[in-house]
PDB file of N, CA and C in Angstrom:
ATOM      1  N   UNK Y1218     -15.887  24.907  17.895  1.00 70.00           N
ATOM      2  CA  UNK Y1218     -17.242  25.340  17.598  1.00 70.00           C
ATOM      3  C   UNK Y1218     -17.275  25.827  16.153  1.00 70.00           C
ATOM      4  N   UNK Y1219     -17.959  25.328  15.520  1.00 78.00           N
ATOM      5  CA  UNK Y1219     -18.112  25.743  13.962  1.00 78.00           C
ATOM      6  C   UNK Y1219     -19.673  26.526  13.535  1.00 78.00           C
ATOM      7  N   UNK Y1220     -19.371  27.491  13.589  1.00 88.00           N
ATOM      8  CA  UNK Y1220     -20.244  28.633  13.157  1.00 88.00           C
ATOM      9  C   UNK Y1220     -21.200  28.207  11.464  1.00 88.00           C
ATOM     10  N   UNK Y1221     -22.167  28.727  11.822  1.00 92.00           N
ATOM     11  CA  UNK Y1221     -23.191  28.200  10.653  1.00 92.00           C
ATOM     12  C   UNK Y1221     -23.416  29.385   9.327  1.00 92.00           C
ATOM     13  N   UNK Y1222     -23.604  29.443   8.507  1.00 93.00           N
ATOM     14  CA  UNK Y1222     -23.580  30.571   7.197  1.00 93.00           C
ATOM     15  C   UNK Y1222     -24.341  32.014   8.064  1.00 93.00           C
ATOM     16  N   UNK Y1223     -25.564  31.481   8.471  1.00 94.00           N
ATOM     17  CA  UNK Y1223     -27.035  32.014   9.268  1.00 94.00           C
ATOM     18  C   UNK Y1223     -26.415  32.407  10.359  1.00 94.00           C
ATOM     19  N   UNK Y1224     -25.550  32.122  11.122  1.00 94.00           N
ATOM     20  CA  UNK Y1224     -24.701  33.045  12.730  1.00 94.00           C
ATOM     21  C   UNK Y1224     -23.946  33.950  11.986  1.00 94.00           C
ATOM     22  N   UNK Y1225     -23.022  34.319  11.153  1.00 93.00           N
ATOM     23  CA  UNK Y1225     -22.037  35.087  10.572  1.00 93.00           C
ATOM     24  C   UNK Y1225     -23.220  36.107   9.933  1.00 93.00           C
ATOM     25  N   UNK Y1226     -24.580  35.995   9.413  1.00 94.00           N
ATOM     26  CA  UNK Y1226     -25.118  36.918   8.842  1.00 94.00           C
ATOM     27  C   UNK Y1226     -25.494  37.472  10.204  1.00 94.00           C
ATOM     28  N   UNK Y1227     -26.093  36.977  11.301  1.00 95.00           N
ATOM     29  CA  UNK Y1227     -26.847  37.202  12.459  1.00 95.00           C
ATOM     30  C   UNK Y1227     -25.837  38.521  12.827  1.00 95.00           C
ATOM     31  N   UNK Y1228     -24.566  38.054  13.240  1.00 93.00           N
ATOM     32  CA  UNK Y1228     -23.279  38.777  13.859  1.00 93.00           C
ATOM     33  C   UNK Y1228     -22.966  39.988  13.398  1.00 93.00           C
ATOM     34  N   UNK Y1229     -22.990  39.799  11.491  1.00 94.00           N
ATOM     35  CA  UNK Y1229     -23.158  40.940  10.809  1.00 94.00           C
ATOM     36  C   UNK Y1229     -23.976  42.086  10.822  1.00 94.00           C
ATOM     37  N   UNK Y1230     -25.406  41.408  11.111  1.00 95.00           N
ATOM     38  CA  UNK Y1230     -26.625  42.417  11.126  1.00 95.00           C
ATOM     39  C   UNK Y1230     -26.407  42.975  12.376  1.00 95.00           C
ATOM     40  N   UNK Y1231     -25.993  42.128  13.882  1.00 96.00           N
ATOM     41  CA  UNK Y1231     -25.981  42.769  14.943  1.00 96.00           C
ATOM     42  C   UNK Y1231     -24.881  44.325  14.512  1.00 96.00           C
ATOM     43  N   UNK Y1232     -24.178  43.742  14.449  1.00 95.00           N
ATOM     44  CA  UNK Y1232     -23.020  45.066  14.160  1.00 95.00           C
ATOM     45  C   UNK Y1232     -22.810  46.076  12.625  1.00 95.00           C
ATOM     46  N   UNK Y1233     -24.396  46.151  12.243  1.00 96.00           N
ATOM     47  CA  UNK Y1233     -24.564  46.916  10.950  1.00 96.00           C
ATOM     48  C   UNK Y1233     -23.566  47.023   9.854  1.00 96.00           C
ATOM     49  N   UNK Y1234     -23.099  45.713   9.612  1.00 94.00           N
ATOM     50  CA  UNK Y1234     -21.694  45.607   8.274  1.00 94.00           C
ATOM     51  C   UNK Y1234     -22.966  44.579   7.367  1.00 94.00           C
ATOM     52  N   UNK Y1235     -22.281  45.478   6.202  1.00 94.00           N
ATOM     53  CA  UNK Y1235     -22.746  44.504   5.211  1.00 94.00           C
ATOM     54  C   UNK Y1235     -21.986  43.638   4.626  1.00 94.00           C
ATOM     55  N   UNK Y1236     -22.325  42.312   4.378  1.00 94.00           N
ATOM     56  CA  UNK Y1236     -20.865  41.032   3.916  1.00 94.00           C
ATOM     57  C   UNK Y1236     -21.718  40.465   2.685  1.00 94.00           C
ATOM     58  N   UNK Y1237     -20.721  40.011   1.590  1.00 94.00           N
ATOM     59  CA  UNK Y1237     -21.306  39.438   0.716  1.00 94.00           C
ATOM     60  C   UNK Y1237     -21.227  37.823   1.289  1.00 94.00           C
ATOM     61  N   UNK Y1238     -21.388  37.513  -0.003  1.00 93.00           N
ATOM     62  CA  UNK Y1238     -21.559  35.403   0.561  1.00 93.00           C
ATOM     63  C   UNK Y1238     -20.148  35.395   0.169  1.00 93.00           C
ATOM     64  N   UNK Y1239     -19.770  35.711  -0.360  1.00 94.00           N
ATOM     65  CA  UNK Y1239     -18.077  35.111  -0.231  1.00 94.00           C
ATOM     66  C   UNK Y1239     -17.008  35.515   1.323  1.00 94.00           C
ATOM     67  N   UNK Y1240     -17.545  37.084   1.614  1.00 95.00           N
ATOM     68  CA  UNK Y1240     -16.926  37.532   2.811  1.00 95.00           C
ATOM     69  C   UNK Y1240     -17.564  36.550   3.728  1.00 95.00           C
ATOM     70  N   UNK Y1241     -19.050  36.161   3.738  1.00 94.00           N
ATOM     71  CA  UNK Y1241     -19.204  34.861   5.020  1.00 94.00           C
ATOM     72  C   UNK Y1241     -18.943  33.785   5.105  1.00 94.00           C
ATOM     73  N   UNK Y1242     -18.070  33.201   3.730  1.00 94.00           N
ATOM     74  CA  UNK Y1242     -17.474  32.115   3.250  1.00 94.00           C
ATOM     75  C   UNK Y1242     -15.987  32.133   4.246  1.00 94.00           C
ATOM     76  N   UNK Y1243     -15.840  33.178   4.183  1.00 95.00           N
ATOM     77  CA  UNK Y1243     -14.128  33.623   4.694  1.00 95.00           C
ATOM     78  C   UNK Y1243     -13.974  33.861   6.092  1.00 95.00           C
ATOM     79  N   UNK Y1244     -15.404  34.511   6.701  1.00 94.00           N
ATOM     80  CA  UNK Y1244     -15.668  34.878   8.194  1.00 94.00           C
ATOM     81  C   UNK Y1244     -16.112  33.872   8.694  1.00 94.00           C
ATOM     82  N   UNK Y1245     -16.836  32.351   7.935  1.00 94.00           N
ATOM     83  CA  UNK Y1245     -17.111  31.981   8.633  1.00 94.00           C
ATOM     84  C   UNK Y1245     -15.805  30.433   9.293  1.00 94.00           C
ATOM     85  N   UNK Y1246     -15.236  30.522   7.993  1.00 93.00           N
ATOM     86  CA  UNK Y1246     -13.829  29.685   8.455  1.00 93.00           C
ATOM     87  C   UNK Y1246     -12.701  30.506   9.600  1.00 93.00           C
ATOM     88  N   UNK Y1247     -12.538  32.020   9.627  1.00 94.00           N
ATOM     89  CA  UNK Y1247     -11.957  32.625  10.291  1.00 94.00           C
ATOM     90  C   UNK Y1247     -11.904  32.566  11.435  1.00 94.00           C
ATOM     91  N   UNK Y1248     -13.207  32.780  11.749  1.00 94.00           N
ATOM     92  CA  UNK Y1248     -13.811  32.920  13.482  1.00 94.00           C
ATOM     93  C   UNK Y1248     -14.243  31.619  13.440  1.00 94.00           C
ATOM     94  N   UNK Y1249     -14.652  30.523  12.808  1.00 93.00           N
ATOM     95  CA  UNK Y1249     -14.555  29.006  13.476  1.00 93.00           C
ATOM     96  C   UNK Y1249     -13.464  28.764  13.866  1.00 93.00           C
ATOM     97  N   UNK Y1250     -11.991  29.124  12.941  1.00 94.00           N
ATOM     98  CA  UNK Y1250     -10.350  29.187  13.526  1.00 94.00           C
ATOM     99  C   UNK Y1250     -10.030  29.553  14.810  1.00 94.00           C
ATOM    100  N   UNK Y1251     -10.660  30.773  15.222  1.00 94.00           N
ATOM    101  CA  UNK Y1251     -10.407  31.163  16.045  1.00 94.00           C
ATOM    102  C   UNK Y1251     -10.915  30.815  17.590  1.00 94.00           C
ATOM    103  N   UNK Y1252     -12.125  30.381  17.348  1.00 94.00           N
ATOM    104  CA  UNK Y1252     -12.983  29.425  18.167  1.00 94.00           C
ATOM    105  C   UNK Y1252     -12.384  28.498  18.614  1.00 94.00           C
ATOM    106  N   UNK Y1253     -11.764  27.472  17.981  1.00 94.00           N
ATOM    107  CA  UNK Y1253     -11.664  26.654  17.417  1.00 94.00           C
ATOM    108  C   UNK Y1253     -10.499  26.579  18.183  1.00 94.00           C
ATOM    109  N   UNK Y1254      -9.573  27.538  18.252  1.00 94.00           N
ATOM    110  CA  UNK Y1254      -7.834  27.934  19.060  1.00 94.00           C
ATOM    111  C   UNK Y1254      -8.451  28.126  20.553  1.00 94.00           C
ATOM    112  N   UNK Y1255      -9.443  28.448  20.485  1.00 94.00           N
ATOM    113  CA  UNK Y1255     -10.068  29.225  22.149  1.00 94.00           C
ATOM    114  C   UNK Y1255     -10.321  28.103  22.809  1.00 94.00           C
ATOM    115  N   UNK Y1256     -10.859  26.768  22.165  1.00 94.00           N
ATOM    116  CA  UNK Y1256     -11.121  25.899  22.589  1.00 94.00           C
ATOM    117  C   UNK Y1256     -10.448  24.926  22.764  1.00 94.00           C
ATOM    118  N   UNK Y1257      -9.085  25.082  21.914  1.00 94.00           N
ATOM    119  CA  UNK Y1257      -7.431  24.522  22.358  1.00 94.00           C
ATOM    120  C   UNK Y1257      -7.147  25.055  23.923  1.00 94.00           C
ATOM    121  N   UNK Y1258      -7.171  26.280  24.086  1.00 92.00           N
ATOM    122  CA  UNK Y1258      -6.753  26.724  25.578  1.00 92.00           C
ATOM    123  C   UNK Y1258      -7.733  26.403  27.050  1.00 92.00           C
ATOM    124  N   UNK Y1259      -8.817  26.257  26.359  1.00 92.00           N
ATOM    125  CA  UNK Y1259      -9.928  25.699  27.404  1.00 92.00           C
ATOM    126  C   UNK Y1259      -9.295  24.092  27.742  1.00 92.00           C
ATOM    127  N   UNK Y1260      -8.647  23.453  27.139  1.00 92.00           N
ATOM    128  CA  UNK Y1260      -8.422  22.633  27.599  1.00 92.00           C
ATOM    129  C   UNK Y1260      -7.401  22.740  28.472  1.00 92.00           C
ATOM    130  N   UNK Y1261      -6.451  23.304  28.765  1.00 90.00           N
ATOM    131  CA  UNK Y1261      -5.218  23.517  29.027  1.00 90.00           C
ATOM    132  C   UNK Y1261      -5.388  23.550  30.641  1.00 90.00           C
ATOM    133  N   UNK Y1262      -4.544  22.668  31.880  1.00 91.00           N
ATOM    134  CA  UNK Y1262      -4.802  22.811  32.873  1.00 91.00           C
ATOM    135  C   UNK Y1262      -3.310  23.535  33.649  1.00 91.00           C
ATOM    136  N   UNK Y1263      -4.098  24.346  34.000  1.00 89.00           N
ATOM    137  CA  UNK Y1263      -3.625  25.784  34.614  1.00 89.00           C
ATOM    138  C   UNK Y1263      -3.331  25.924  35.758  1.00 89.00           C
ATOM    139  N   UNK Y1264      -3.965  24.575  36.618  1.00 90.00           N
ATOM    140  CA  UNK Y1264      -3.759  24.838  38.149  1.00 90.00           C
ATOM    141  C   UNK Y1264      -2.593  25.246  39.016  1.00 90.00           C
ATOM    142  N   UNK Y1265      -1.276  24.743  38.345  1.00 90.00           N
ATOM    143  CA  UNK Y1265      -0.434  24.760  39.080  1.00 90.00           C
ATOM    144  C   UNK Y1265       0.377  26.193  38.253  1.00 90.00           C
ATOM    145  N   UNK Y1266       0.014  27.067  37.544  1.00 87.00           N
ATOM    146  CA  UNK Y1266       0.386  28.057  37.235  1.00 87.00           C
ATOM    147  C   UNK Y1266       0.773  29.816  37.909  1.00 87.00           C
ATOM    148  N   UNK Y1267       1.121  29.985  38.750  1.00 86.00           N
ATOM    149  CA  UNK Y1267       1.085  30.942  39.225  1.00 86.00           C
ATOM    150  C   UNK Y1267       0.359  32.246  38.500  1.00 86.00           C
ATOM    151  N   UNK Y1268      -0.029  32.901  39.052  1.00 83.00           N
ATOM    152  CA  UNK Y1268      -0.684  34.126  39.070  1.00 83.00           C
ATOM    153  C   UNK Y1268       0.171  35.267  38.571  1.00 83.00           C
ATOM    154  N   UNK Y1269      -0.138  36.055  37.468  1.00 80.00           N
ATOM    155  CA  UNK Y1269       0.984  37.367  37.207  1.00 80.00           C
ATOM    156  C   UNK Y1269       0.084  38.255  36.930  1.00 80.00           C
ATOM    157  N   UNK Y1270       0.395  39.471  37.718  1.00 78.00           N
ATOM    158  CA  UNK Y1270      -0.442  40.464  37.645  1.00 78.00           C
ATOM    159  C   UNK Y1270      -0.205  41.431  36.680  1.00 78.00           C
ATOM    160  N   UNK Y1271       1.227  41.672  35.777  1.00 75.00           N
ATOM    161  CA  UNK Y1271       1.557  41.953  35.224  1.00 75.00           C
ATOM    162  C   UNK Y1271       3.128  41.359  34.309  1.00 75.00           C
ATOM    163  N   UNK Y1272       2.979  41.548  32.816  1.00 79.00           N
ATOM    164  CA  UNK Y1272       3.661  40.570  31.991  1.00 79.00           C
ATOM    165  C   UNK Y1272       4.935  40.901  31.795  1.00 79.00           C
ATOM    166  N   UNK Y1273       5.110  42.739  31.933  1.00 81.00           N
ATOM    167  CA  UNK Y1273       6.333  43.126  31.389  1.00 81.00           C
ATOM    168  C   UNK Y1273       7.510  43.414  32.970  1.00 81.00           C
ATOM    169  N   UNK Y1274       6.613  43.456  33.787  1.00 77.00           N
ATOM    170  CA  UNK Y1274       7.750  43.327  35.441  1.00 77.00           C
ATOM    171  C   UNK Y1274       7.878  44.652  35.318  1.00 77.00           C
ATOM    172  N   UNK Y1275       6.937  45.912  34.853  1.00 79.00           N
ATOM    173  CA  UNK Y1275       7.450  47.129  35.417  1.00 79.00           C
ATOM    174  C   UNK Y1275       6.398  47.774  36.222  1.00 79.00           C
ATOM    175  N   UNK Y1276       7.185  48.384  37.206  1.00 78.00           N
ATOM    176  CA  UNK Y1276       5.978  48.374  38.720  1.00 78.00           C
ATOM    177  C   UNK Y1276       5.985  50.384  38.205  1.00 78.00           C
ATOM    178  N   UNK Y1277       5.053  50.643  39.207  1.00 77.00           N
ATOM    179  CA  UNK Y1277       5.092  52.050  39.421  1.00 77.00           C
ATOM    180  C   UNK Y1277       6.636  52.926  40.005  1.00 77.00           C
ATOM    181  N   UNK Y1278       6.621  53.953  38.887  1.00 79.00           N
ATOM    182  CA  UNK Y1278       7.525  54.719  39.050  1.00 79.00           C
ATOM    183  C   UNK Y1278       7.625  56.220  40.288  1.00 79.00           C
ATOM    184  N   UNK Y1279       6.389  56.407  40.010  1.00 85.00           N
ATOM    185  CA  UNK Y1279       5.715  57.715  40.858  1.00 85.00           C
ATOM    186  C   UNK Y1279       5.907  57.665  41.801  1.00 85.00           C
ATOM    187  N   UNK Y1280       6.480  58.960  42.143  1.00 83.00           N
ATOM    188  CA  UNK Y1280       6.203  58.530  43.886  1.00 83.00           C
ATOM    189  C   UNK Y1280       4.868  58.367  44.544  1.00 83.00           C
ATOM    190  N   UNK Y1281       5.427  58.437  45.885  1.00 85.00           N
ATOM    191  CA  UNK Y1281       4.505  58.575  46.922  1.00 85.00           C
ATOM    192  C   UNK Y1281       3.488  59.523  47.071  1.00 85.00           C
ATOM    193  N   UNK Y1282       2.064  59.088  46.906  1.00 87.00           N
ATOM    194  CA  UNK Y1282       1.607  60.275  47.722  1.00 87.00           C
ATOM    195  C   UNK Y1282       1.105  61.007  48.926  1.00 87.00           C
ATOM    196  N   UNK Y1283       1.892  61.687  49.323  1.00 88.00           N
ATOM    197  CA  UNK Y1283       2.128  61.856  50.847  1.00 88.00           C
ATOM    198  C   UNK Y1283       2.062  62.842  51.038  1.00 88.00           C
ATOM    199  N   UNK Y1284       1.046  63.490  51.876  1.00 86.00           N
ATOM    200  CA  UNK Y1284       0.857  65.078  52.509  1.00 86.00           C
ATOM    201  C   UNK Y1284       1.695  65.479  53.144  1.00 86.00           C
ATOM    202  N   UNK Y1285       2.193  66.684  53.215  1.00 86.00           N
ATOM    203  CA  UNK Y1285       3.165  67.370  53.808  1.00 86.00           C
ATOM    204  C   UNK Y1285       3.280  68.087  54.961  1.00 86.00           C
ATOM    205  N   UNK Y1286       3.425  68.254  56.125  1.00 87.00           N
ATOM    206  CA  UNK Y1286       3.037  69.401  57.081  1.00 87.00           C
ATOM    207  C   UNK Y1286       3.475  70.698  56.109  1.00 87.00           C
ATOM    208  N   UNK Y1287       1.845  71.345  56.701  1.00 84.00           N
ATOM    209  CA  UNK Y1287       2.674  72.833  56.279  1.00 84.00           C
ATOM    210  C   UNK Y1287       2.756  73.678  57.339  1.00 84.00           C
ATOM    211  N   UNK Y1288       3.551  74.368  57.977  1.00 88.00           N
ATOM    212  CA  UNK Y1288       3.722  75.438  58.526  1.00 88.00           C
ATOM    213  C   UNK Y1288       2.797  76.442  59.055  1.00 88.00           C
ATOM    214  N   UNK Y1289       1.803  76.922  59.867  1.00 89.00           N
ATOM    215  CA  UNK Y1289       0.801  77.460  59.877  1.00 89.00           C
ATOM    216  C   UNK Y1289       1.133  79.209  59.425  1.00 89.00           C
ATOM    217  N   UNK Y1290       2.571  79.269  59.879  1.00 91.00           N
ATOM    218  CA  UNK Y1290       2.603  80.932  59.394  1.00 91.00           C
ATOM    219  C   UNK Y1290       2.483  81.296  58.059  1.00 91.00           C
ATOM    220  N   UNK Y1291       3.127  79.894  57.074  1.00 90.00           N
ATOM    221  CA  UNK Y1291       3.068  79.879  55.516  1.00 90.00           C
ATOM    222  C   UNK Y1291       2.171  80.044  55.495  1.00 90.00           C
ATOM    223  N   UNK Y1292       1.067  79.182  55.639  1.00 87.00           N
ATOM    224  CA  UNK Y1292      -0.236  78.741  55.341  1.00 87.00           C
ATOM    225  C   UNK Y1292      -0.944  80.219  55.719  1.00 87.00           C
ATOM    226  N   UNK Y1293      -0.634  80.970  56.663  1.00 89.00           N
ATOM    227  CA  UNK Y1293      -1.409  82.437  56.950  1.00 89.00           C
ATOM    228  C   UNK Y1293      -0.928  83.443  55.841  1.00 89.00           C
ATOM    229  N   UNK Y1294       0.390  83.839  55.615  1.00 91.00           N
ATOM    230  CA  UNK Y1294       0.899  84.746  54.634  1.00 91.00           C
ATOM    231  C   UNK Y1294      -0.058  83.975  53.107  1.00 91.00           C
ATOM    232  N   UNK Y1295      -0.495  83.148  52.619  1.00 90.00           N
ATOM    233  CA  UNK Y1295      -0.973  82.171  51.604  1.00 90.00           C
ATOM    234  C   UNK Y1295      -1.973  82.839  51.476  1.00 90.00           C
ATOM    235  N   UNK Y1296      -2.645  82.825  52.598  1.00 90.00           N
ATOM    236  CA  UNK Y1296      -4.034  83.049  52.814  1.00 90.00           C
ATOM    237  C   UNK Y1296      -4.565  84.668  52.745  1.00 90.00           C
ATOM    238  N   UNK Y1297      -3.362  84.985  53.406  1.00 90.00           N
ATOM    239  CA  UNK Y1297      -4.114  86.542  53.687  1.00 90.00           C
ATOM    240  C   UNK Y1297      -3.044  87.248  51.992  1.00 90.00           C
ATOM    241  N   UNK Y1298      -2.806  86.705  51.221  1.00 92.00           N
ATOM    242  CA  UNK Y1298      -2.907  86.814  49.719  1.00 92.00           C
ATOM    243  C   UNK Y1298      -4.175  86.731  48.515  1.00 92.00           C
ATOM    244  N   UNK Y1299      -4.577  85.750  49.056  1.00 91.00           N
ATOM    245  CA  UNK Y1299      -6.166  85.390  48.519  1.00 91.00           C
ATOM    246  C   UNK Y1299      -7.287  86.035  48.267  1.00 91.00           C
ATOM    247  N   UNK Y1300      -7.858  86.572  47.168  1.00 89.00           N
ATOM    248  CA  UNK Y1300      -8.722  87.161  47.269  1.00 89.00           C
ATOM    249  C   UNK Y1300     -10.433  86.699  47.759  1.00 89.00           C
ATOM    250  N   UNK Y1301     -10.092  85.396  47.857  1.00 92.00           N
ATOM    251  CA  UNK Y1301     -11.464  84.491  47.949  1.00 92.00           C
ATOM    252  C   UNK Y1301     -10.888  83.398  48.709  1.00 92.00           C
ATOM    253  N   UNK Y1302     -11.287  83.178  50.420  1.00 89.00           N
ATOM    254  CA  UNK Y1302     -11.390  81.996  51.203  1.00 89.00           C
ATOM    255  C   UNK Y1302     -12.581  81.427  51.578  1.00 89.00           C
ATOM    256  N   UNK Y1303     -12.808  79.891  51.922  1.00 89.00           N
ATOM    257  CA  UNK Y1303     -14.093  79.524  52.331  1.00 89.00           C
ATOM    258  C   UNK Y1303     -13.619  78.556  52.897  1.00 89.00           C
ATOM    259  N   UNK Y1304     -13.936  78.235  54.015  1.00 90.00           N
ATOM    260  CA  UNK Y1304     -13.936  77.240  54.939  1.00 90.00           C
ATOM    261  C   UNK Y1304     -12.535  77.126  55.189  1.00 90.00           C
ATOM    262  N   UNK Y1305     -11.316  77.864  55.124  1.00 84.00           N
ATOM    263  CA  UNK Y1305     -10.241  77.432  55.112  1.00 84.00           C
ATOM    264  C   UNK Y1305      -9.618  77.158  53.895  1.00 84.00           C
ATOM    265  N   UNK Y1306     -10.443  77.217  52.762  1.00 89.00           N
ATOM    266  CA  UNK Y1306      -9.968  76.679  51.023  1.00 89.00           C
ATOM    267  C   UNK Y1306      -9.852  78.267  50.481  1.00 89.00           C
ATOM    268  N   UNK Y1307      -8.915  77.805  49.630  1.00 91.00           N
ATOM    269  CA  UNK Y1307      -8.777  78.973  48.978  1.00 91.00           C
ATOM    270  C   UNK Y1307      -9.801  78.636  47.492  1.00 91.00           C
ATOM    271  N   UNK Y1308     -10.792  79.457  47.327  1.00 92.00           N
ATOM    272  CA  UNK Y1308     -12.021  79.213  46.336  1.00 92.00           C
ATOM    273  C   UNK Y1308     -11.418  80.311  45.101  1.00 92.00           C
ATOM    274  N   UNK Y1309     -12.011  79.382  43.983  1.00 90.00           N
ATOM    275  CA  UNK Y1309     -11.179  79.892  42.195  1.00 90.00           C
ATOM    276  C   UNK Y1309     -12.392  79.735  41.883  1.00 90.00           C
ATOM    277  N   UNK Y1310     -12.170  80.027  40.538  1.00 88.00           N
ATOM    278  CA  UNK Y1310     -13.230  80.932  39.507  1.00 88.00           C
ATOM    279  C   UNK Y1310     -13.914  79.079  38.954  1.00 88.00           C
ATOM    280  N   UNK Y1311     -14.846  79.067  38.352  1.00 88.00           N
ATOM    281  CA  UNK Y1311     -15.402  77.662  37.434  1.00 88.00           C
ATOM    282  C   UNK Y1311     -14.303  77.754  36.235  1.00 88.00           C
ATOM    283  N   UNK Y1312     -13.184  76.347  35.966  1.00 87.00           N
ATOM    284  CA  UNK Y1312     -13.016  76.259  34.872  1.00 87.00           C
ATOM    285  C   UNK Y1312     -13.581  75.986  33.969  1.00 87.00           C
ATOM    286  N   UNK Y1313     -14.605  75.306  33.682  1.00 82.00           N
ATOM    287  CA  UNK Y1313     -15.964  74.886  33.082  1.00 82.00           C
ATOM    288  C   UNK Y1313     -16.704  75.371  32.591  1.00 82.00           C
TER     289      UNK Y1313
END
């Protein structure tokens, strides 16, 4: 796809840069290049390519997250520490 003098000013004005005529001389061979490569890969048939969900093969490190039983007597000594309970939650000040 080869971009016209009049699209590179269009593109410009959309995104408030100012270009002289030589910078759209240069932008407009650039991004036709690049077009131009995009439309090398559009051709490219892919079907039999498998799927990668990720490029470098490193998975999650973190553990698990997994609730814990707690103890109900803990959970009472916890509580009857608290200066503020509600519904069973122990309620804090707005960090905000």
């Amino acid at each position: 796809m080869e971009l016209t003098q009049n699209k590179i000013k269009d593109i410009a004005m959309l995104a408030r840069i100012g270009v002289t005529d030589a910078e759209i001389d240069e932008y407009q061979k650039d991004i036709s290049s690049v077009l131009h490569y995009f439309e090398k890969l559009q051709e490219l048939d892919t079907n039999d390519v498998e799927e990668i969900g990720h490029i470098t093969g490193v998975t999650n490190v973190y553990r698990r997250d997994v609730v814990d039983a707690v103890d109900e007597t803990e959970k009472e000594k916890i509580m009857d520490n608290v200066s503020d309970v509600h519904d069973g939650y122990i309620k804090v000040k707005n960090v905000l």
